[in-house]
């Protein structure tokens, strides 16, 4: 990975499992303790259309429909975070996709686990590239 001095923005979602479990504050605490700043924050109940746009890359995969059902099962907290290398940095804070495999110390490793069901419920989403971040910020915060 190349280092960069340009300040980045990343789109973070606290998914319905995290919201239901009252982990919104804990996730935001970790983001701020790391040193990233909050540029936008909102509690939203996502529409199917928003989720289909957000997860377009996964359309057709076996977990796609369960993922959309899960993500529309309740409110989420959407945030835009800012800072140098925050895209890669937040993915590092989040940990591996599957909570069972995510390292202790990470959000998914400390706060997540495998539950019954097809989709991996893993508390947070974070953009995976500058291109994804700008695209996703447009979906969740069209006013930005
Ligand atoms: P990421 O959130 O770590 O970037 P992606 O591969 O982009 O992971 O997948 C999006 C979301 O879809 C994951 O966060 C997880 O909730 C779910 N997911 C991904 N892969 C699987 C799978 O193999 N089985 C069940 N759910 C999955
Ligand atoms: Mg992803």
Coordinates of N, CA and C and ligand atoms in Angstrom, one line a residue:
X1 N 0.8 -1.2 0.0 CA 0.0 0.0 0.0 C 0.9 1.3 0.0
X2 N 0.5 2.2 -0.8 CA 1.2 3.5 -0.9 C 0.8 4.4 0.2
X3 N 1.7 5.1 0.8 CA 1.3 6.1 1.8 C 0.8 7.4 1.1
X4 N -0.1 8.1 1.7 CA -0.5 9.3 1.1 C -0.7 10.4 2.1
X5 N -0.5 11.7 1.8 CA -0.7 12.7 2.7 C -2.0 13.5 2.5
X6 N -2.7 13.1 1.5 CA -4.0 13.7 1.2 C -5.0 13.3 2.2
X7 N -5.8 14.2 2.8 CA -6.8 13.8 3.7 C -7.9 13.1 2.9
X8 N -8.4 12.0 3.5 CA -9.4 11.2 2.8 C -10.7 11.3 3.6
X9 N -11.8 10.9 2.9 CA -13.1 10.7 3.5 C -13.5 9.2 3.3
X10 N -14.1 8.6 4.3 CA -14.6 7.3 4.2 C -16.1 7.2 4.7
X11 N -16.8 6.3 4.1 CA -18.2 6.1 4.5 C -18.3 4.9 5.5
X12 N -18.7 5.2 6.6 CA -18.9 4.2 7.7 C -20.3 4.0 7.9
X13 N -20.7 2.7 8.0 CA -22.1 2.4 8.5 C -22.0 1.5 9.8
X14 N -22.8 1.9 10.8 CA -23.0 1.0 11.9 C -24.3 0.3 11.5
X15 N -24.1 -1.0 11.2 CA -25.2 -1.8 10.6 C -26.3 -2.1 11.7
X16 N -27.5 -2.6 11.2 CA -28.6 -2.8 12.2 C -28.2 -3.7 13.4
X17 N -27.3 -4.6 13.3 CA -27.0 -5.4 14.5 C -26.2 -4.6 15.5
X18 N -25.3 -3.7 15.0 CA -24.6 -2.8 15.9 C -25.5 -1.8 16.5
X19 N -26.4 -1.3 15.7 CA -27.4 -0.3 16.2 C -28.3 -0.9 17.3
X20 N -28.8 -2.1 17.0 CA -29.8 -2.7 17.9 C -29.1 -3.1 19.2
X21 N -27.8 -3.4 19.1 CA -27.1 -3.8 20.3 C -26.5 -2.6 21.1
X22 N -26.8 -1.4 20.7 CA -26.3 -0.3 21.4 C -24.8 0.0 21.3
X23 N -24.3 -0.4 20.1 CA -22.8 -0.2 19.9 C -22.4 1.0 19.1
X24 N -23.4 1.8 18.8 CA -23.1 3.0 18.0 C -22.0 3.9 18.7
X25 N -22.2 4.2 19.9 CA -21.3 5.0 20.7 C -19.9 4.4 20.7
X26 N -19.8 3.1 21.0 CA -18.6 2.4 21.1 C -17.8 2.5 19.7
X27 N -18.5 2.3 18.6 CA -17.8 2.4 17.3 C -17.3 3.8 17.1
X28 N -18.2 4.8 17.4 CA -17.7 6.2 17.2 C -16.6 6.5 18.1
X29 N -16.6 6.0 19.3 CA -15.5 6.2 20.3 C -14.2 5.7 19.7
X30 N -14.2 4.6 19.1 CA -13.0 4.0 18.5 C -12.5 4.8 17.3
X31 N -13.4 5.3 16.5 CA -13.1 6.2 15.4 C -12.4 7.5 15.9
X32 N -13.0 8.1 16.9 CA -12.4 9.3 17.4 C -11.1 9.1 18.2
X33 N -11.1 8.0 18.9 CA -9.9 7.7 19.7 C -8.7 7.4 18.7
X34 N -9.0 6.9 17.6 CA -7.9 6.7 16.6 C -7.4 8.0 16.0
X35 N -8.3 9.0 16.1 CA -7.8 10.4 15.6 C -8.6 10.9 14.4
X36 N -9.5 10.1 13.8 CA -10.3 10.5 12.7 C -11.4 11.5 13.2
X37 N -11.8 12.3 12.3 CA -12.9 13.3 12.7 C -14.2 12.9 12.0
X38 N -15.2 13.3 12.5 CA -16.6 13.1 12.0 C -16.9 14.3 11.1
X39 N -17.3 14.0 9.8 CA -17.7 15.1 8.9 C -19.2 15.1 8.8
X40 N -19.9 14.0 9.0 CA -21.3 13.8 8.9 C -21.8 12.6 9.7
X41 N -23.0 12.7 10.3 CA -23.5 11.6 11.1 C -25.0 11.6 11.0
X42 N -25.6 10.5 10.8 CA -27.1 10.4 10.7 C -27.6 9.0 11.0
X43 N -28.8 9.0 11.7 CA -29.5 7.7 11.9 C -30.5 7.6 10.7
X44 N -30.4 6.5 10.0 CA -31.3 6.3 8.8 C -31.8 4.9 8.8
X45 N -33.1 4.8 8.3 CA -33.6 3.4 8.0 C -33.4 3.3 6.5
X46 N -32.5 2.5 6.0 CA -32.2 2.5 4.6 C -33.3 2.0 3.7
X47 N -33.5 2.5 2.6 CA -34.4 2.0 1.6 C -33.7 0.9 0.8
X48 N -34.5 0.0 0.2 CA -34.0 -1.1 -0.6 C -33.2 -0.5 -1.8
X49 N -33.6 0.6 -2.3 CA -32.9 1.3 -3.5 C -31.5 1.7 -3.0
X50 N -31.4 2.3 -1.8 CA -30.1 2.8 -1.3 C -29.2 1.6 -1.1
X51 N -29.8 0.5 -0.6 CA -28.9 -0.7 -0.3 C -28.5 -1.4 -1.6
X52 N -29.4 -1.4 -2.6 CA -29.0 -2.0 -3.9 C -27.9 -1.2 -4.5
X53 N -27.9 0.1 -4.4 CA -26.9 0.9 -5.0 C -25.6 0.7 -4.2
X54 N -25.7 0.7 -2.9 CA -24.5 0.6 -2.0 C -23.8 -0.8 -2.2
X55 N -24.6 -1.9 -2.4 CA -24.0 -3.2 -2.5 C -24.1 -3.7 -3.9
X56 N -24.1 -2.8 -4.9 CA -24.2 -3.3 -6.4 C -23.2 -4.3 -6.7
X57 N -22.0 -4.2 -6.2 CA -20.9 -5.1 -6.6 C -21.2 -6.6 -6.1
X58 N -22.1 -6.7 -5.2 CA -22.4 -8.1 -4.7 C -23.7 -8.7 -5.3
X59 N -24.3 -8.0 -6.2 CA -25.5 -8.5 -6.8 C -25.3 -9.8 -7.5
X60 N -26.2 -10.8 -7.2 CA -26.0 -12.1 -7.8 C -25.3 -13.1 -6.9
X61 N -24.6 -12.6 -5.9 CA -23.9 -13.6 -5.0 C -25.0 -14.2 -4.0
X62 N -24.7 -15.4 -3.5 CA -25.7 -16.1 -2.7 C -26.1 -15.3 -1.4
X63 N -25.2 -14.5 -0.9 CA -25.6 -13.7 0.3 C -26.2 -12.4 0.0
X64 N -26.5 -12.1 -1.3 CA -26.9 -10.7 -1.6 C -28.3 -10.4 -1.1
X65 N -29.3 -11.3 -1.3 CA -30.7 -11.0 -0.8 C -30.7 -11.0 0.7
X66 N -30.1 -12.0 1.4 CA -30.0 -12.0 2.8 C -29.3 -10.7 3.4
X67 N -28.3 -10.2 2.6 CA -27.6 -9.0 3.0 C -28.6 -7.8 3.0
X68 N -29.3 -7.7 1.9 CA -30.3 -6.6 1.8 C -31.4 -6.7 2.9
X69 N -31.8 -7.9 3.1 CA -32.9 -8.1 4.2 C -32.3 -7.7 5.5
X70 N -31.1 -8.1 5.8 CA -30.4 -7.8 7.1 C -30.3 -6.3 7.2
X71 N -29.7 -5.7 6.2 CA -29.4 -4.2 6.2 C -30.7 -3.3 6.3
X72 N -31.8 -3.9 5.9 CA -33.1 -3.1 6.0 C -33.9 -3.5 7.2
X73 N -33.3 -4.3 8.1 CA -34.0 -4.8 9.3 C -34.2 -3.8 10.4
X74 N -33.6 -2.6 10.2 CA -33.7 -1.6 11.3 C -32.8 -0.4 11.0
X75 N -32.8 0.6 11.9 CA -31.9 1.7 11.6 C -30.4 1.4 11.6
X76 N -29.7 2.2 10.8 CA -28.3 2.2 10.8 C -27.8 3.6 11.1
X77 N -26.6 3.7 11.6 CA -25.9 5.0 11.7 C -24.9 5.2 10.6
X78 N -25.1 6.2 9.8 CA -24.2 6.5 8.7 C -23.2 7.6 9.1
X79 N -22.0 7.5 8.8 CA -21.0 8.5 9.1 C -20.0 8.7 8.0
X80 N -19.6 10.0 7.8 CA -18.5 10.3 7.0 C -17.3 10.6 7.9
X81 N -16.2 9.9 7.8 CA -15.1 10.2 8.7 C -14.0 10.8 7.8
X82 N -13.1 11.5 8.4 CA -12.0 12.2 7.7 C -10.7 12.0 8.3
X83 N -9.6 12.0 7.5 CA -8.3 12.0 8.0 C -7.3 11.3 7.0
X84 N -6.0 11.5 7.1 CA -5.1 10.9 6.2 C -5.2 9.4 6.3
X85 N -5.4 8.7 5.2 CA -5.4 7.2 5.2 C -6.6 6.6 6.0
X86 N -7.6 7.4 6.2 CA -8.7 6.8 7.0 C -9.5 5.7 6.3
X87 N -9.4 5.6 5.0 CA -10.1 4.5 4.3 C -9.5 3.2 4.8
X88 N -8.2 3.1 4.6 CA -7.4 1.8 5.0 C -7.4 1.7 6.5
X89 N -7.3 2.8 7.2 CA -7.2 2.8 8.6 C -8.5 2.3 9.3
X90 N -9.7 2.7 8.7 CA -10.9 2.2 9.3 C -11.1 0.8 9.0
X91 N -10.7 0.3 7.8 CA -10.8 -1.1 7.5 C -10.0 -1.9 8.5
X92 N -8.9 -1.4 8.9 CA -8.0 -2.0 9.9 C -8.7 -2.0 11.2
X93 N -9.3 -0.9 11.6 CA -10.0 -0.9 12.9 C -11.2 -1.9 12.9
X94 N -11.8 -2.1 11.7 CA -13.0 -2.9 11.6 C -12.6 -4.4 11.7
X95 N -11.5 -4.8 11.1 CA -11.1 -6.2 11.1 C -11.7 -7.0 10.0
X96 N -11.4 -8.3 9.9 CA -11.8 -9.2 8.9 C -13.4 -9.3 8.8
X97 N -13.8 -9.6 7.6 CA -15.3 -9.6 7.3 C -16.0 -10.5 8.3
X98 N -15.5 -11.7 8.5 CA -16.2 -12.7 9.3 C -15.7 -12.5 10.8
X99 N -16.7 -12.2 11.7 CA -16.4 -11.9 13.0 C -15.6 -13.0 13.7
X100 N -15.8 -14.2 13.3 CA -15.1 -15.3 14.0 C -13.6 -15.2 13.7
X101 N -13.3 -14.7 12.5 CA -11.9 -14.6 12.0 C -11.2 -13.3 12.4
X102 N -12.1 -12.3 12.7 CA -11.5 -10.9 12.9 C -10.7 -10.9 14.2
X103 N -9.5 -10.3 14.2 CA -8.6 -10.3 15.3 C -9.2 -9.6 16.5
X104 N -8.9 -10.1 17.7 CA -9.2 -9.3 18.9 C -8.6 -7.9 18.8
X105 N -9.2 -6.9 19.3 CA -8.7 -5.6 19.2 C -9.4 -4.8 18.1
X106 N -10.0 -5.6 17.1 CA -10.8 -4.9 16.1 C -12.3 -4.8 16.5
X107 N -13.0 -4.0 15.8 CA -14.4 -3.8 16.1 C -15.2 -5.2 15.9
X108 N -14.9 -5.8 14.8 CA -15.6 -7.1 14.5 C -15.1 -8.2 15.4
X109 N -13.8 -8.1 15.7 CA -13.2 -9.2 16.6 C -13.6 -9.0 18.0
X110 N -13.8 -7.8 18.5 CA -14.1 -7.6 19.9 C -15.6 -7.7 20.2
X111 N -16.4 -7.2 19.2 CA -17.8 -7.0 19.4 C -18.8 -7.9 18.6
X112 N -18.2 -8.6 17.6 CA -19.0 -9.4 16.8 C -18.8 -10.9 17.0
X113 N -19.8 -11.7 16.5 CA -19.7 -13.1 16.6 C -20.6 -13.7 15.5
X114 N -20.4 -15.0 15.2 CA -21.3 -15.7 14.3 C -22.6 -15.9 14.9
X115 N -23.7 -15.5 14.2 CA -25.1 -15.8 14.6 C -25.7 -16.7 13.6
X116 N -26.9 -17.3 14.0 CA -27.6 -18.1 13.0 C -28.0 -17.3 11.8
X117 N -28.0 -17.9 10.6 CA -28.4 -17.1 9.4 C -27.4 -17.1 8.3
X118 N -27.8 -16.7 7.1 CA -26.9 -16.8 6.0 C -25.9 -15.7 5.9
X119 N -26.3 -14.5 6.4 CA -25.4 -13.4 6.2 C -24.5 -13.1 7.4
X120 N -23.3 -12.7 7.1 CA -22.4 -12.4 8.2 C -22.8 -11.0 8.8
X121 N -23.3 -11.0 10.0 CA -23.6 -9.8 10.7 C -22.3 -9.3 11.4
X122 N -21.8 -8.2 11.0 CA -20.5 -7.8 11.4 C -20.3 -6.3 11.8
X123 N -21.4 -5.8 12.2 CA -21.5 -4.5 13.0 C -21.2 -3.2 12.1
X124 N -20.2 -3.3 11.3 CA -19.8 -2.1 10.6 C -19.5 -2.3 9.1
X125 N -19.7 -1.3 8.3 CA -19.2 -1.2 6.9 C -18.2 -0.1 6.9
X126 N -17.2 -0.2 6.1 CA -16.2 0.8 5.7 C -15.9 0.8 4.3
X127 N -15.8 1.9 3.6 CA -15.4 2.0 2.2 C -14.1 1.3 2.0
X128 N -13.9 0.7 0.8 CA -12.6 0.0 0.5 C -11.7 0.7 -0.4
X129 N -12.0 1.8 -0.9 CA -11.1 2.6 -1.8 C -11.6 4.0 -1.9
X130 N -10.8 5.0 -2.4 CA -11.3 6.3 -2.5 C -12.4 6.4 -3.5
X131 N -12.4 5.6 -4.5 CA -13.5 5.6 -5.5 C -14.8 5.1 -4.9
X132 N -14.8 4.0 -4.1 CA -15.9 3.5 -3.4 C -16.4 4.6 -2.4
X133 N -15.5 5.2 -1.7 CA -15.9 6.2 -0.6 C -16.7 7.3 -1.2
X134 N -16.2 7.9 -2.3 CA -17.0 9.0 -2.9 C -18.3 8.5 -3.5
X135 N -18.4 7.3 -4.1 CA -19.6 6.8 -4.6 C -20.6 6.6 -3.4
X136 N -20.1 6.0 -2.3 CA -21.0 5.6 -1.2 C -21.4 6.9 -0.4
X137 N -20.5 7.9 -0.3 CA -20.9 9.1 0.4 C -22.1 9.8 -0.4
X138 N -22.1 9.7 -1.7 CA -23.1 10.2 -2.5 C -24.5 9.5 -2.3
X139 N -24.4 8.2 -1.9 CA -25.6 7.4 -1.7 C -26.2 7.8 -0.3
X140 N -25.4 8.0 0.7 CA -25.9 8.2 2.1 C -26.0 9.6 2.5
X141 N -25.2 10.5 1.8 CA -25.2 11.9 2.1 C -25.2 12.7 0.8
X142 N -26.3 12.6 0.0 CA -26.3 13.3 -1.3 C -26.1 14.8 -1.2
X143 N -26.3 15.4 0.0 CA -26.1 16.8 0.2 C -24.6 17.2 0.3
X144 N -23.8 16.2 0.6 CA -22.3 16.6 0.8 C -21.6 16.7 -0.5
Ligands
LIG1 P1 -16.6 -6.1 3.8 O1 -17.8 -5.5 4.5 O2 -15.6 -6.6 4.8 O3 -16.0 -5.1 2.8 P2 -17.7 -7.5 1.5 O4 -17.0 -8.7 0.9 O5 -17.8 -6.2 0.8 O6 -17.1 -7.3 3.0 O7 -19.2 -8.0 1.8 C1 -20.2 -7.1 2.2 C2 -21.0 -7.6 3.4 O8 -21.7 -8.8 3.0 C3 -20.1 -8.1 4.6 O9 -19.7 -7.1 5.4 C4 -21.0 -9.2 5.2 O10 -22.0 -8.5 6.0 C5 -21.6 -9.8 4.0 N1 -20.9 -11.0 3.5 C6 -19.7 -10.9 2.8 N2 -19.3 -12.2 2.4 C7 -20.2 -13.0 3.0 C8 -20.3 -14.4 3.0 O11 -19.5 -15.2 2.4 N3 -21.4 -15.0 3.6 C9 -22.3 -14.2 4.3 N4 -22.2 -12.9 4.3 C10 -21.2 -12.3 3.7
LIG2 MG1 -17.0 -4.4 1.1

